């Protein structure tokens, strides 16, 4: 009887309509049409009889959630990162995880470069000066001096899709591009005209540093006081990856004491950023509220891509946005069949 019914998917919060329409064609949708993320107890209550969960990076999908859902076959997340999901446990249970790599690459790279330009040229400070009626002289030789971006040295930490996209943009500004990654990418060095450096050397050499690594136990506080002190006093740090990659307390100290010139941050250790965070009152940091992928086109593509991945799994197909590919072997080993 069950095989003739539509599978059930729980959608944790408001998502773009394009994904919802697609899901409803193939699934029975339990939809929580609210913008804020749900509380843990709400998730636990709603996943009991579902075959799939459609979530975002703000919902923690852990062992407790998965154990509350005995029929669960797939978790789809409208994000590239999966640090909010217990991937190891999901894989051990034969639960597929689909995410949204690739579709937000260019949009996030745009923002990283926008933060670089805004920080270097003090765009936010200038905007505030005008709005607050503090622009008193039409022009002055030393007014609102910033740093050039063109011709400078850019250090990229993490040469994945977004790191590559940032490197391509930097070449248009005639920047010298260095990169550090756990895996050296020699083919890209030749293709993009970039140079590999160990992290410590990259930090010392670069005028701008842009972070593009996933959040893992190895990358948490990858940039801490030790690394910040290695940077030039004129350097600017850009982070559009995950907040905890940077030790925020150490960064505040670095910005206050002038170890570095500035920062452009789209992500933070705690989100939303608390109103009493010291970062809020620092003039040499540009802050955006985790909007790396926030364009109409990209968010629609992300939403659709996650939905398509869920549907393919439920139809017995293997999507190209499957994150935990080892699950295929585990399910085969245990002869677990999809619906």
Coordinates of C-alpha atoms in Angstrom, one line a residue:
X1 CA 0.0 0.0 0.0
X2 CA 2.8 2.4 1.0
X3 CA 4.6 2.0 -2.4
X4 CA 1.6 3.5 -4.2
X5 CA 1.6 6.6 -2.1
X6 CA 3.7 9.7 -2.5
X7 CA 6.8 9.9 -0.3
X8 CA 6.6 12.6 2.4
X9 CA 9.1 15.4 2.7
X10 CA 9.4 17.8 5.6
X11 CA 10.4 21.4 4.6
X12 CA 11.8 23.1 7.6
X13 CA 11.2 26.8 6.7
X14 CA 10.1 29.1 3.9
X15 CA 11.9 28.4 0.6
X16 CA 11.7 29.8 -2.9
X17 CA 8.4 28.8 -4.6
X18 CA 10.2 27.1 -7.5
X19 CA 11.4 24.3 -5.2
X20 CA 8.1 23.9 -3.5
X21 CA 6.2 23.5 -6.7
X22 CA 8.7 20.9 -7.8
X23 CA 8.5 18.9 -4.6
X24 CA 4.7 18.9 -4.6
X25 CA 4.7 17.2 -8.0
X26 CA 6.4 14.1 -6.6
X27 CA 5.9 14.3 -2.8
X28 CA 3.5 15.0 -0.1
X29 CA 4.9 18.1 1.5
X30 CA 4.8 19.0 5.1
X31 CA 5.7 22.7 4.8
X32 CA 6.6 25.0 7.6
X33 CA 6.0 28.3 5.9
X34 CA 7.9 30.5 8.3
X35 CA 11.1 32.5 7.7
X36 CA 12.9 31.9 11.1
X37 CA 14.4 28.4 11.5
X38 CA 12.3 25.9 13.6
X39 CA 13.1 24.9 17.2
X40 CA 14.6 21.5 17.7
X41 CA 11.3 20.2 19.2
X42 CA 9.4 21.2 16.1
X43 CA 11.8 19.4 13.9
X44 CA 11.5 16.2 16.0
X45 CA 7.7 16.4 15.9
X46 CA 7.5 16.8 12.2
X47 CA 10.1 14.2 11.0
X48 CA 8.5 11.1 12.5
X49 CA 6.8 9.8 9.4
X50 CA 8.9 11.4 6.6
X51 CA 11.0 10.0 3.9
X52 CA 13.0 13.2 3.3
X53 CA 14.0 16.4 5.1
X54 CA 14.5 19.6 3.2
X55 CA 16.6 21.9 5.4
X56 CA 18.9 24.9 5.4
X57 CA 22.2 25.5 7.1
X58 CA 20.5 26.9 10.3
X59 CA 18.8 23.6 11.2
X60 CA 20.9 21.0 13.1
X61 CA 20.1 17.6 11.7
X62 CA 21.8 15.3 14.2
X63 CA 21.5 11.7 15.4
X64 CA 18.4 12.6 17.5
X65 CA 16.6 14.0 14.5
X66 CA 17.5 11.1 12.3
X67 CA 16.5 8.5 14.9
X68 CA 13.1 10.2 15.2
X69 CA 12.6 9.4 11.6
X70 CA 12.8 5.7 11.0
X71 CA 11.7 6.0 7.3
X72 CA 14.2 8.7 6.5
X73 CA 16.1 8.1 3.2
X74 CA 17.5 11.5 2.2
X75 CA 18.4 14.9 3.7
X76 CA 18.5 17.8 1.2
X77 CA 20.1 21.0 2.3
X78 CA 19.8 24.3 0.5
X79 CA 23.5 25.0 1.1
X80 CA 27.0 23.9 0.0
X81 CA 28.2 23.4 3.6
X82 CA 27.0 20.4 5.5
X83 CA 28.5 21.1 8.9
X84 CA 25.0 21.3 10.4
X85 CA 24.4 17.6 9.5
X86 CA 25.9 14.6 11.2
X87 CA 27.2 13.2 8.0
X88 CA 29.0 10.2 9.6
X89 CA 25.8 9.0 11.3
X90 CA 23.6 9.7 8.3
X91 CA 26.0 7.6 6.1
X92 CA 26.1 4.8 8.7
X93 CA 22.3 4.6 8.5
X94 CA 22.2 4.7 4.8
X95 CA 20.7 8.1 4.6
X96 CA 21.6 10.2 1.5
X97 CA 22.7 13.8 1.8
X98 CA 22.3 16.2 -1.1
X99 CA 23.5 19.8 -1.2
X100 CA 24.0 22.6 -3.6
X101 CA 27.6 22.9 -4.9
X102 CA 28.5 25.0 -7.9
X103 CA 25.3 27.0 -8.2
X104 CA 26.4 29.7 -5.8
X105 CA 30.0 29.9 -6.8
X106 CA 30.0 33.0 -8.9
X107 CA 27.6 34.9 -6.7
X108 CA 29.6 34.3 -3.5
X109 CA 32.8 35.2 -5.4
X110 CA 31.2 38.5 -6.4
X111 CA 30.5 39.2 -2.7
X112 CA 34.0 38.3 -1.6
X113 CA 35.4 40.8 -4.2
X114 CA 32.8 43.4 -3.2
X115 CA 33.9 43.1 0.4
X116 CA 37.5 43.5 -0.7
X117 CA 36.8 46.6 -2.6
X118 CA 34.5 48.1 0.1
X119 CA 37.0 47.5 2.8
X120 CA 40.0 48.8 0.9
X121 CA 38.3 51.9 -0.3
X122 CA 36.3 52.5 2.9
X123 CA 33.0 52.6 1.0
X124 CA 30.8 52.1 4.1
X125 CA 32.6 54.7 6.1
X126 CA 32.2 57.2 3.2
X127 CA 28.5 56.4 2.9
X128 CA 28.0 56.9 6.6
X129 CA 29.9 60.2 6.6
X130 CA 27.6 61.6 3.9
X131 CA 24.4 60.4 5.5
X132 CA 25.4 61.8 8.9
X133 CA 26.1 65.2 7.5
X134 CA 29.9 65.0 8.2
X135 CA 31.1 65.7 4.6
X136 CA 32.2 69.3 5.1
X137 CA 34.9 69.7 2.4
X138 CA 34.3 68.9 -1.3
X139 CA 37.7 67.4 -1.7
X140 CA 40.9 67.2 0.4
X141 CA 44.3 65.5 -0.4
X142 CA 44.1 63.3 2.7
X143 CA 40.4 62.7 3.0
X144 CA 39.2 59.0 3.4
X145 CA 42.4 57.5 2.1
X146 CA 42.2 53.8 1.5
X147 CA 44.2 51.1 -0.3
X148 CA 44.5 50.2 -3.9
X149 CA 43.2 46.7 -5.0
X150 CA 44.7 46.6 -8.5
X151 CA 48.2 45.3 -8.7
X152 CA 48.2 44.1 -5.1
X153 CA 48.9 40.6 -3.8
X154 CA 45.9 38.4 -3.0
X155 CA 46.2 35.3 -0.9
X156 CA 43.4 32.7 -1.3
X157 CA 42.9 30.1 1.5
X158 CA 41.1 27.2 0.0
X159 CA 41.1 26.7 -3.8
X160 CA 37.7 25.1 -4.3
X161 CA 35.1 26.4 -6.8
X162 CA 34.7 29.8 -5.0
X163 CA 38.4 30.3 -4.5
X164 CA 39.0 29.7 -8.2
X165 CA 36.3 32.2 -9.1
X166 CA 37.8 34.8 -6.9
X167 CA 41.2 34.2 -8.4
X168 CA 39.8 34.7 -11.9
X169 CA 38.3 38.1 -10.8
X170 CA 41.6 39.1 -9.2
X171 CA 43.4 38.6 -12.5
X172 CA 41.2 41.3 -14.0
X173 CA 42.6 43.6 -11.4
X174 CA 46.1 42.6 -12.3
X175 CA 46.6 41.1 -8.9
X176 CA 49.4 38.7 -8.0
X177 CA 47.5 35.6 -6.7
X178 CA 48.8 33.1 -4.2
X179 CA 46.9 30.2 -2.7
X180 CA 47.0 27.7 0.1
X181 CA 45.1 24.5 0.1
X182 CA 45.6 21.1 1.7
X183 CA 45.8 19.7 -1.8
X184 CA 48.1 21.4 -4.3
X185 CA 46.4 22.2 -7.6
X186 CA 49.2 22.3 -10.1
X187 CA 46.9 22.2 -13.1
X188 CA 45.1 25.4 -11.9
X189 CA 48.5 27.1 -11.1
X190 CA 49.3 26.9 -14.8
X191 CA 45.7 27.7 -16.0
X192 CA 45.2 30.7 -13.7
X193 CA 48.7 31.9 -13.4
X194 CA 48.7 31.6 -9.6
X195 CA 51.3 30.5 -7.1
X196 CA 51.1 27.9 -4.3
X197 CA 52.3 29.0 -0.9
X198 CA 52.3 27.4 2.6
X199 CA 49.8 29.2 4.8
X200 CA 52.4 31.1 7.0
X201 CA 54.2 32.4 3.9
X202 CA 50.9 33.4 2.2
X203 CA 49.8 35.3 5.4
X204 CA 53.1 37.3 5.4
X205 CA 53.1 38.1 1.7
X206 CA 49.5 39.0 0.9
X207 CA 47.9 42.4 0.9
X208 CA 44.4 40.8 0.9
X209 CA 43.5 37.4 2.2
X210 CA 40.2 35.7 1.2
X211 CA 39.0 32.6 3.0
X212 CA 37.2 29.8 1.1
X213 CA 37.4 26.6 3.2
X214 CA 34.6 24.5 4.6
X215 CA 34.1 24.3 8.4
X216 CA 35.7 21.2 9.8
X217 CA 37.5 20.3 13.0
X218 CA 40.7 21.1 11.2
X219 CA 39.6 24.5 9.9
X220 CA 37.9 25.8 13.1
X221 CA 40.0 28.8 14.2
X222 CA 42.3 28.3 11.3
X223 CA 43.0 32.0 11.5
X224 CA 43.7 32.8 15.1
X225 CA 46.0 35.3 16.9
X226 CA 49.1 33.6 15.7
X227 CA 48.1 33.8 12.0
X228 CA 46.7 37.4 12.4
X229 CA 50.0 38.6 13.8
X230 CA 51.8 37.2 10.7
X231 CA 49.8 39.4 8.4
X232 CA 50.9 42.8 7.2
X233 CA 49.7 45.9 9.1
X234 CA 48.2 47.1 5.8
X235 CA 46.5 43.7 5.0
X236 CA 42.7 43.2 4.8
X237 CA 41.0 39.9 5.7
X238 CA 37.9 38.7 3.8
X239 CA 35.7 35.8 5.1
X240 CA 32.7 34.5 3.1
X241 CA 33.2 30.8 4.2
X242 CA 32.1 30.1 7.7
X243 CA 32.5 32.3 10.8
X244 CA 34.3 29.9 13.1
X245 CA 37.1 29.5 10.7
X246 CA 38.3 32.8 12.2
X247 CA 38.9 33.3 15.9
X248 CA 36.6 36.3 16.3
X249 CA 38.0 37.5 19.6
X250 CA 41.5 37.5 18.1
X251 CA 40.2 39.3 15.0
X252 CA 38.6 42.1 17.1
X253 CA 41.9 42.5 18.9
X254 CA 43.8 42.6 15.6
X255 CA 41.5 45.3 14.2
X256 CA 41.5 47.4 17.4
X257 CA 45.3 47.3 17.8
X258 CA 46.2 47.7 14.2
X259 CA 47.8 44.3 13.5
X260 CA 45.9 44.4 10.2
X261 CA 44.2 47.3 8.4
X262 CA 40.7 45.9 8.1
X263 CA 38.3 43.1 7.4
X264 CA 35.2 42.3 5.3
X265 CA 33.0 39.7 7.0
X266 CA 29.9 37.9 5.7
X267 CA 30.0 35.2 8.3
X268 CA 30.5 35.1 12.1
X269 CA 31.1 32.7 14.9
X270 CA 27.5 33.3 16.2
X271 CA 24.8 34.3 13.8
X272 CA 22.9 36.6 13.8
X273 CA 25.8 38.7 15.1
X274 CA 24.9 39.9 18.6
X275 CA 24.2 43.7 18.7
X276 CA 26.8 44.1 21.4
X277 CA 29.6 42.5 19.4
X278 CA 32.7 44.6 19.4
X279 CA 32.8 44.3 15.6
X280 CA 29.7 46.5 15.3
X281 CA 31.5 49.6 16.5
X282 CA 34.8 49.1 14.6
X283 CA 35.2 51.5 11.6
X284 CA 37.7 49.3 9.8
X285 CA 35.4 46.3 9.2
X286 CA 32.6 45.9 6.7
X287 CA 29.8 43.6 7.9
X288 CA 27.2 41.8 5.8
X289 CA 24.6 39.3 7.2
X290 CA 25.6 36.0 5.5
X291 CA 24.5 37.0 2.0
X292 CA 27.1 35.3 0.0
X293 CA 24.5 33.5 -2.2
X294 CA 21.8 36.1 -1.8
X295 CA 20.8 37.0 -5.3
X296 CA 17.4 36.2 -6.7
X297 CA 18.8 33.9 -9.5
X298 CA 21.2 32.0 -7.2
X299 CA 18.8 31.4 -4.3
X300 CA 16.2 30.0 -6.8
X301 CA 18.8 27.7 -8.4
X302 CA 19.9 26.5 -5.0
X303 CA 16.4 25.8 -3.9
X304 CA 15.6 23.9 -7.1
X305 CA 18.9 21.9 -7.0
X306 CA 18.3 20.7 -3.5
X307 CA 14.7 19.7 -4.4
X308 CA 15.9 17.9 -7.5
X309 CA 18.4 15.9 -5.5
X310 CA 15.8 14.8 -3.1
X311 CA 13.4 13.7 -5.8
X312 CA 16.1 11.8 -7.7
X313 CA 17.0 9.8 -4.5
X314 CA 13.3 9.0 -3.8
X315 CA 12.9 7.8 -7.4
X316 CA 15.9 5.5 -7.1
X317 CA 18.3 7.6 -9.1
X318 CA 21.8 8.9 -8.0
X319 CA 21.9 12.8 -8.3
X320 CA 25.1 14.6 -9.1
X321 CA 24.8 16.7 -6.0
X322 CA 25.0 13.7 -3.6
X323 CA 27.4 14.6 -0.8
X324 CA 28.1 11.4 1.0
X325 CA 28.8 9.0 -1.9
X326 CA 30.0 6.3 0.5
X327 CA 26.4 5.8 1.4
X328 CA 25.9 4.0 -2.0
X329 CA 28.4 1.3 -0.9
X330 CA 26.9 1.0 2.5
X331 CA 23.3 0.6 1.2
X332 CA 24.5 -2.0 -1.3
X333 CA 26.4 -3.9 1.4
X334 CA 23.2 -4.1 3.5
X335 CA 21.0 -4.6 0.5
X336 CA 18.9 -1.5 1.4
X337 CA 16.5 -0.6 -1.3
X338 CA 15.1 2.8 -2.1
X339 CA 11.4 3.3 -2.7

